[in-house]
PDB file of C-alpha atoms in Angstrom:
ATOM      1  CA  MET A  24     328.634-240.212 257.103  1.00 47.00           C
ATOM      2  CA  PHE A  25     324.964-241.198 257.637  1.00 46.00           C
ATOM      3  CA  PHE A  26     325.039-239.252 260.934  1.00 45.00           C
ATOM      4  CA  TYR A  27     325.889-235.997 259.179  1.00 47.00           C
ATOM      5  CA  THR A  28     323.539-236.767 256.278  1.00 56.00           C
ATOM      6  CA  GLY A  29     320.693-237.383 258.722  1.00 61.00           C
ATOM      7  CA  TYR A  30     321.116-234.075 260.511  1.00 70.00           C
ATOM      8  CA  GLY A  31     321.518-232.306 257.181  1.00 75.00           C
ATOM      9  CA  LEU A  32     318.124-233.641 256.123  1.00 73.00           C
ATOM     10  CA  ILE A  33     316.595-232.458 259.411  1.00 77.00           C
ATOM     11  CA  ILE A  34     317.935-228.931 258.882  1.00 85.00           C
ATOM     12  CA  ILE A  35     316.682-228.817 255.289  1.00 86.00           C
ATOM     13  CA  GLY A  36     313.230-230.041 256.328  1.00 81.00           C
ATOM     14  CA  LEU A  37     313.071-227.525 259.182  1.00 86.00           C
ATOM     15  CA  LEU A  38     313.992-224.647 256.878  1.00 91.00           C
ATOM     16  CA  ILE A  39     311.345-225.671 254.337  1.00 90.00           C
ATOM     17  CA  SER A  40     308.674-225.852 257.042  1.00 89.00           C
ATOM     18  CA  LEU A  41     309.686-222.490 258.545  1.00 92.00           C
ATOM     19  CA  ILE A  42     309.633-220.775 255.158  1.00 93.00           C
ATOM     20  CA  ALA A  43     306.206-222.228 254.305  1.00 92.00           C
ATOM     21  CA  SER A  44     304.807-221.219 257.703  1.00 92.00           C
ATOM     22  CA  TRP A  45     306.207-217.701 257.406  1.00 94.00           C
ATOM     23  CA  ASN A  46     304.831-217.376 253.883  1.00 93.00           C
ATOM     24  CA  VAL A  47     301.253-218.343 254.755  1.00 93.00           C
ATOM     25  CA  ASN A  48     301.178-216.051 257.804  1.00 92.00           C
ATOM     26  CA  ALA A  49     302.700-213.156 255.885  1.00 94.00           C
ATOM     27  CA  THR A  50     300.352-213.614 252.924  1.00 95.00           C
ATOM     28  CA  PHE A  51     297.272-213.847 255.140  1.00 94.00           C
ATOM     29  CA  LYS A  52     298.342-210.774 257.089  1.00 94.00           C
ATOM     30  CA  ARG A  53     298.996-208.827 253.876  1.00 94.00           C
ATOM     31  CA  TYR A  54     295.482-209.359 252.561  1.00 95.00           C
ATOM     32  CA  SER A  55     293.662-209.420 255.877  1.00 93.00           C
ATOM     33  CA  ASN A  56     293.469-205.630 255.666  1.00 90.00           C
ATOM     34  CA  THR A  57     291.878-205.643 252.201  1.00 92.00           C
ATOM     35  CA  ARG A  58     288.110-205.355 252.556  1.00 93.00           C
ATOM     36  CA  ASN A  59     285.957-206.987 249.872  1.00 93.00           C
ATOM     37  CA  SER A  60     283.836-204.629 247.781  1.00 92.00           C
ATOM     38  CA  ARG A  61     280.534-206.181 248.905  1.00 92.00           C
ATOM     39  CA  GLY A  62     281.329-205.738 252.582  1.00 92.00           C
ATOM     40  CA  ILE A  63     280.225-209.266 253.538  1.00 95.00           C
ATOM     41  CA  THR A  64     281.915-211.259 256.281  1.00 97.00           C
ATOM     42  CA  ALA A  65     283.646-214.614 255.941  1.00 97.00           C
ATOM     43  CA  SER A  66     280.967-216.312 258.040  1.00 97.00           C
ATOM     44  CA  GLN A  67     278.263-214.942 255.751  1.00 97.00           C
ATOM     45  CA  VAL A  68     280.134-216.232 252.720  1.00 97.00           C
ATOM     46  CA  ALA A  69     280.490-219.635 254.372  1.00 97.00           C
ATOM     47  CA  ARG A  70     276.746-219.781 255.055  1.00 97.00           C
ATOM     48  CA  GLN A  71     275.970-218.831 251.469  1.00 96.00           C
ATOM     49  CA  ILE A  72     278.274-221.480 250.015  1.00 96.00           C
ATOM     50  CA  LEU A  73     276.916-224.195 252.300  1.00 97.00           C
ATOM     51  CA  ASP A  74     273.295-223.291 251.539  1.00 96.00           C
ATOM     52  CA  ASP A  75     273.963-223.127 247.796  1.00 93.00           C
ATOM     53  CA  ASN A  76     275.183-226.730 248.026  1.00 94.00           C
ATOM     54  CA  GLY A  77     272.203-227.854 250.087  1.00 95.00           C
ATOM     55  CA  LEU A  78     274.261-228.250 253.246  1.00 97.00           C
ATOM     56  CA  TYR A  79     271.779-226.523 255.522  1.00 96.00           C
ATOM     57  CA  GLN A  80     272.589-228.958 258.348  1.00 96.00           C
ATOM     58  CA  VAL A  81     276.246-227.873 258.474  1.00 96.00           C
ATOM     59  CA  THR A  82     276.676-225.206 261.137  1.00 97.00           C
ATOM     60  CA  ILE A  83     279.284-222.472 261.435  1.00 97.00           C
ATOM     61  CA  GLU A  84     281.082-221.804 264.693  1.00 96.00           C
ATOM     62  CA  ARG A  85     283.697-219.374 265.874  1.00 96.00           C
ATOM     63  CA  VAL A  86     286.886-220.869 267.292  1.00 95.00           C
ATOM     64  CA  SER A  87     289.734-219.096 269.052  1.00 93.00           C
ATOM     65  CA  GLY A  88     293.129-218.670 267.477  1.00 87.00           C
ATOM     66  CA  ASN A  89     294.649-217.486 264.229  1.00 85.00           C
ATOM     67  CA  LEU A  90     294.311-219.652 261.107  1.00 88.00           C
ATOM     68  CA  THR A  91     292.774-222.450 263.172  1.00 94.00           C
ATOM     69  CA  ASP A  92     289.950-222.726 260.634  1.00 95.00           C
ATOM     70  CA  HIS A  93     288.785-226.248 259.798  1.00 96.00           C
ATOM     71  CA  TYR A  94     285.823-228.420 258.897  1.00 96.00           C
ATOM     72  CA  ASP A  95     284.864-231.117 261.404  1.00 95.00           C
ATOM     73  CA  PRO A  96     282.937-233.881 259.592  1.00 93.00           C
ATOM     74  CA  ARG A  97     282.097-235.663 262.854  1.00 92.00           C
ATOM     75  CA  ALA A  98     280.315-232.617 264.287  1.00 94.00           C
ATOM     76  CA  ASN A  99     279.208-231.411 260.843  1.00 94.00           C
ATOM     77  CA  VAL A 100     280.494-227.926 261.535  1.00 97.00           C
ATOM     78  CA  VAL A 101     282.741-225.397 259.818  1.00 97.00           C
ATOM     79  CA  ARG A 102     284.850-223.662 262.444  1.00 97.00           C
ATOM     80  CA  LEU A 103     286.261-220.250 261.590  1.00 97.00           C
ATOM     81  CA  SER A 104     288.996-218.612 263.655  1.00 96.00           C
ATOM     82  CA  ASP A 105     288.813-215.228 265.350  1.00 94.00           C
ATOM     83  CA  ALA A 106     290.845-213.755 262.505  1.00 93.00           C
ATOM     84  CA  THR A 107     288.389-215.067 259.942  1.00 95.00           C
ATOM     85  CA  TYR A 108     284.838-215.269 261.290  1.00 96.00           C
ATOM     86  CA  SER A 109     283.743-211.611 261.278  1.00 95.00           C
ATOM     87  CA  SER A 110     286.374-210.348 258.868  1.00 96.00           C
ATOM     88  CA  THR A 111     285.433-208.823 255.518  1.00 96.00           C
ATOM     89  CA  SER A 112     288.930-209.260 254.089  1.00 96.00           C
ATOM     90  CA  THR A 113     289.641-211.159 250.892  1.00 96.00           C
ATOM     91  CA  ALA A 114     292.031-213.362 252.864  1.00 96.00           C
ATOM     92  CA  ALA A 115     289.374-214.417 255.375  1.00 96.00           C
ATOM     93  CA  ILE A 116     286.789-215.063 252.662  1.00 97.00           C
ATOM     94  CA  GLY A 117     289.235-217.269 250.779  1.00 96.00           C
ATOM     95  CA  VAL A 118     289.923-219.310 253.906  1.00 97.00           C
ATOM     96  CA  ALA A 119     286.213-219.663 254.743  1.00 97.00           C
ATOM     97  CA  ALA A 120     285.406-220.779 251.203  1.00 97.00           C
ATOM     98  CA  HIS A 121     288.207-223.345 251.389  1.00 97.00           C
ATOM     99  CA  GLU A 122     286.804-224.919 254.556  1.00 97.00           C
ATOM    100  CA  CYS A 123     283.354-225.043 252.981  1.00 97.00           C
ATOM    101  CA  GLY A 124     285.022-226.841 250.086  1.00 96.00           C
ATOM    102  CA  HIS A 125     285.886-229.647 252.506  1.00 97.00           C
ATOM    103  CA  ALA A 126     282.257-229.839 253.628  1.00 96.00           C
ATOM    104  CA  VAL A 127     281.162-230.173 250.006  1.00 96.00           C
ATOM    105  CA  GLN A 128     283.809-232.853 249.420  1.00 96.00           C
ATOM    106  CA  HIS A 129     282.374-234.947 252.231  1.00 95.00           C
ATOM    107  CA  ALA A 130     278.812-234.421 251.055  1.00 95.00           C
ATOM    108  CA  GLN A 131     279.645-235.439 247.489  1.00 95.00           C
ATOM    109  CA  GLY A 132     281.791-238.416 248.479  1.00 93.00           C
ATOM    110  CA  TYR A 133     285.001-237.053 247.001  1.00 94.00           C
ATOM    111  CA  VAL A 134     287.232-240.146 246.716  1.00 95.00           C
ATOM    112  CA  PRO A 135     290.566-238.726 248.025  1.00 94.00           C
ATOM    113  CA  ILE A 136     288.921-237.403 251.196  1.00 94.00           C
ATOM    114  CA  LYS A 137     287.299-240.806 251.744  1.00 93.00           C
ATOM    115  CA  ILE A 138     290.715-242.427 251.403  1.00 93.00           C
ATOM    116  CA  ARG A 139     292.227-239.925 253.822  1.00 92.00           C
ATOM    117  CA  SER A 140     289.497-240.590 256.370  1.00 90.00           C
ATOM    118  CA  ALA A 141     290.078-244.328 256.018  1.00 91.00           C
ATOM    119  CA  VAL A 142     293.830-244.121 256.692  1.00 91.00           C
ATOM    120  CA  ILE A 143     293.555-241.775 259.687  1.00 92.00           C
ATOM    121  CA  PRO A 144     293.263-244.605 262.293  1.00 92.00           C
ATOM    122  CA  VAL A 145     296.378-246.447 261.069  1.00 92.00           C
ATOM    123  CA  THR A 146     298.219-243.153 260.692  1.00 93.00           C
ATOM    124  CA  GLN A 147     297.493-242.313 264.321  1.00 93.00           C
ATOM    125  CA  ILE A 148     298.889-245.687 265.363  1.00 92.00           C
ATOM    126  CA  GLY A 149     302.000-245.110 263.287  1.00 92.00           C
ATOM    127  CA  SER A 150     302.568-241.615 264.674  1.00 92.00           C
ATOM    128  CA  ARG A 151     302.396-242.917 268.256  1.00 93.00           C
ATOM    129  CA  LEU A 152     304.541-246.020 267.877  1.00 94.00           C
ATOM    130  CA  TRP A 153     307.146-245.434 265.178  1.00 94.00           C
ATOM    131  CA  TYR A 154     309.650-243.596 267.384  1.00 93.00           C
ATOM    132  CA  ILE A 155     309.423-246.115 270.240  1.00 95.00           C
ATOM    133  CA  VAL A 156     309.858-249.088 267.920  1.00 95.00           C
ATOM    134  CA  PHE A 157     312.693-247.478 265.961  1.00 94.00           C
ATOM    135  CA  LEU A 158     314.516-246.378 269.125  1.00 93.00           C
ATOM    136  CA  LEU A 159     314.205-249.863 270.592  1.00 93.00           C
ATOM    137  CA  GLY A 160     315.738-251.214 267.405  1.00 92.00           C
ATOM    138  CA  LEU A 161     318.676-248.839 267.766  1.00 90.00           C
ATOM    139  CA  VAL A 162     319.187-249.955 271.374  1.00 89.00           C
ATOM    140  CA  LEU A 163     319.370-253.575 270.245  1.00 88.00           C
ATOM    141  CA  GLY A 164     321.958-252.580 267.653  1.00 81.00           C
ATOM    142  CA  SER A 165     322.754-254.331 264.388  1.00 75.00           C
ATOM    143  CA  SER A 166     321.348-257.706 265.449  1.00 83.00           C
ATOM    144  CA  TYR A 167     318.584-259.288 263.395  1.00 84.00           C
ATOM    145  CA  VAL A 168     315.931-258.275 265.934  1.00 89.00           C
ATOM    146  CA  GLY A 169     317.313-254.763 266.245  1.00 89.00           C
ATOM    147  CA  TYR A 170     317.438-254.198 262.482  1.00 90.00           C
ATOM    148  CA  THR A 171     313.953-255.676 262.051  1.00 92.00           C
ATOM    149  CA  LEU A 172     312.533-253.322 264.670  1.00 94.00           C
ATOM    150  CA  GLN A 173     314.170-250.395 262.918  1.00 94.00           C
ATOM    151  CA  LEU A 174     312.485-251.399 259.670  1.00 94.00           C
ATOM    152  CA  VAL A 175     309.140-251.773 261.447  1.00 95.00           C
ATOM    153  CA  GLY A 176     309.566-248.298 262.926  1.00 96.00           C
ATOM    154  CA  ILE A 177     310.328-246.942 259.452  1.00 96.00           C
ATOM    155  CA  ALA A 178     307.252-248.700 258.051  1.00 96.00           C
ATOM    156  CA  LEU A 179     305.097-247.120 260.766  1.00 96.00           C
ATOM    157  CA  PHE A 180     306.520-243.693 259.981  1.00 96.00           C
ATOM    158  CA  SER A 181     305.798-244.302 256.292  1.00 96.00           C
ATOM    159  CA  LEU A 182     302.099-244.297 257.168  1.00 95.00           C
ATOM    160  CA  ILE A 183     302.452-240.615 258.069  1.00 95.00           C
ATOM    161  CA  VAL A 184     304.020-239.940 254.667  1.00 95.00           C
ATOM    162  CA  VAL A 185     301.160-241.765 252.928  1.00 94.00           C
ATOM    163  CA  PHE A 186     298.597-239.718 254.860  1.00 95.00           C
ATOM    164  CA  GLN A 187     300.266-236.447 253.918  1.00 95.00           C
ATOM    165  CA  LEU A 188     300.504-237.570 250.301  1.00 95.00           C
ATOM    166  CA  VAL A 189     296.767-238.291 250.194  1.00 94.00           C
ATOM    167  CA  THR A 190     296.092-234.953 251.886  1.00 95.00           C
ATOM    168  CA  LEU A 191     297.563-232.949 248.996  1.00 96.00           C
ATOM    169  CA  PRO A 192     294.793-233.570 246.420  1.00 96.00           C
ATOM    170  CA  VAL A 193     292.188-232.998 249.134  1.00 96.00           C
ATOM    171  CA  GLU A 194     293.585-229.573 250.003  1.00 96.00           C
ATOM    172  CA  PHE A 195     294.239-228.481 246.429  1.00 96.00           C
ATOM    173  CA  ASN A 196     290.751-229.566 245.379  1.00 96.00           C
ATOM    174  CA  ALA A 197     289.151-227.662 248.275  1.00 96.00           C
ATOM    175  CA  SER A 198     291.013-224.522 247.220  1.00 96.00           C
ATOM    176  CA  SER A 199     290.015-225.051 243.589  1.00 95.00           C
ATOM    177  CA  ARG A 200     286.367-225.436 244.595  1.00 95.00           C
ATOM    178  CA  ALA A 201     286.631-222.304 246.724  1.00 95.00           C
ATOM    179  CA  MET A 202     287.997-220.165 243.902  1.00 95.00           C
ATOM    180  CA  ARG A 203     285.409-221.411 241.401  1.00 94.00           C
ATOM    181  CA  THR A 204     282.608-220.675 243.867  1.00 94.00           C
ATOM    182  CA  LEU A 205     283.866-217.208 244.775  1.00 95.00           C
ATOM    183  CA  GLU A 206     284.041-216.314 241.098  1.00 94.00           C
ATOM    184  CA  SER A 207     280.839-217.964 239.846  1.00 93.00           C
ATOM    185  CA  ARG A 208     278.748-216.572 242.734  1.00 92.00           C
ATOM    186  CA  PHE A 209     280.279-213.104 242.191  1.00 93.00           C
ATOM    187  CA  ILE A 210     281.393-213.015 245.817  1.00 94.00           C
ATOM    188  CA  LEU A 211     284.814-211.698 244.814  1.00 93.00           C
ATOM    189  CA  SER A 212     286.028-210.254 241.539  1.00 89.00           C
ATOM    190  CA  GLY A 213     289.156-208.938 239.854  1.00 91.00           C
ATOM    191  CA  ASP A 214     292.048-208.301 242.215  1.00 94.00           C
ATOM    192  CA  GLU A 215     290.010-209.694 245.106  1.00 96.00           C
ATOM    193  CA  LEU A 216     290.068-213.143 243.498  1.00 96.00           C
ATOM    194  CA  THR A 217     293.814-212.848 242.915  1.00 96.00           C
ATOM    195  CA  GLN A 218     294.397-211.993 246.565  1.00 96.00           C
ATOM    196  CA  ALA A 219     292.262-214.883 247.819  1.00 96.00           C
ATOM    197  CA  ARG A 220     294.074-217.250 245.468  1.00 96.00           C
ATOM    198  CA  LYS A 221     297.463-216.140 246.804  1.00 96.00           C
ATOM    199  CA  VAL A 222     296.338-216.860 250.371  1.00 96.00           C
ATOM    200  CA  LEU A 223     295.056-220.322 249.471  1.00 96.00           C
ATOM    201  CA  THR A 224     298.179-221.117 247.450  1.00 96.00           C
ATOM    202  CA  ALA A 225     300.378-220.159 250.398  1.00 95.00           C
ATOM    203  CA  ALA A 226     298.261-222.370 252.663  1.00 95.00           C
ATOM    204  CA  ALA A 227     298.507-225.289 250.228  1.00 94.00           C
ATOM    205  CA  LEU A 228     302.287-224.967 250.174  1.00 94.00           C
ATOM    206  CA  THR A 229     302.395-225.673 253.900  1.00 94.00           C
ATOM    207  CA  TYR A 230     301.018-229.152 253.150  1.00 95.00           C
ATOM    208  CA  VAL A 231     303.619-229.605 250.430  1.00 95.00           C
ATOM    209  CA  ALA A 232     306.305-228.544 252.903  1.00 94.00           C
ATOM    210  CA  ALA A 233     304.988-231.005 255.494  1.00 93.00           C
ATOM    211  CA  LEU A 234     305.164-233.823 252.964  1.00 94.00           C
ATOM    212  CA  VAL A 235     308.694-232.898 251.884  1.00 93.00           C
ATOM    213  CA  ASN A 236     309.766-232.657 255.517  1.00 92.00           C
ATOM    214  CA  SER A 237     308.363-236.132 256.246  1.00 93.00           C
ATOM    215  CA  ILE A 238     310.033-237.612 253.172  1.00 93.00           C
ATOM    216  CA  LEU A 239     313.375-236.157 254.287  1.00 91.00           C
ATOM    217  CA  GLN A 240     312.797-237.612 257.756  1.00 91.00           C
ATOM    218  CA  LEU A 241     312.044-240.983 256.162  1.00 93.00           C
ATOM    219  CA  LEU A 242     315.299-240.820 254.183  1.00 90.00           C
ATOM    220  CA  ARG A 243     317.127-239.961 257.400  1.00 89.00           C
ATOM    221  CA  LEU A 244     315.678-243.001 259.174  1.00 91.00           C
ATOM    222  CA  LEU A 245     316.660-245.226 256.262  1.00 90.00           C
ATOM    223  CA  ALA A 246     320.188-243.803 256.327  1.00 86.00           C
ATOM    224  CA  ILE A 247     320.483-244.436 260.069  1.00 86.00           C
ATOM    225  CA  ALA A 248     319.200-248.001 259.758  1.00 86.00           C
ATOM    226  CA  ARG A 249     321.524-248.763 256.861  1.00 84.00           C
ATOM    227  CA  GLY A 250     324.516-247.284 258.662  1.00 78.00           C
ATOM    228  CA  ASN A 251     323.691-249.170 261.838  1.00 73.00           C
ATOM    229  CA  ARG A 252     323.349-252.407 259.864  1.00 71.00           C
ATOM    230  CA  ARG A 253     326.785-251.925 258.304  1.00 65.00           C
ATOM    231  CA  ASN A 254     328.359-251.353 261.702  1.00 59.00           C
TER     232      ASN A 254
END
């Protein structure tokens, strides 16, 4: 029974991730053709937001790809994708403002992003080792050592779930900061704000989907370990 339950959870998680990915790409594409009334580019908006927050040292770079936008705190740079950098669309401006929100979070010492940064090293260890440890436990079967290794593998995978859980408030807060800034600085208005909000909401849902997918994977691992223990 746990075998079928496990694969059922995988299918559900995959469907959730695919739907979230399709939604964010479709939403971005829909509003990437809507030019903002001021005619300013996403990179210009990013520079304005950074300067308004005193982050003159944070640079803006163009990076290849589509929706590969991100803020790199180590290099102190906001990287905007080809689809965003020179675009005047409401979608691109929303994305650029979101990434600047992360830069402001770091500058202001936003607690959740500090926690996320702190757990990254252990999360990387967990992501590299959990499968090897868990698989080794399965090879050793239902013995004490085998079951213990399975539990260790599950614990290591749980670190990924914790990281994704901490990521949620960071991403939602960055989007909230972005929308407040776009409105208060009169960068976007009316329907333009609504369109940018839809893009950022769709993007945020991808993080929710990733968390749900990981939780389902965790339940699957627990089901496998419990079934193996019974056998």
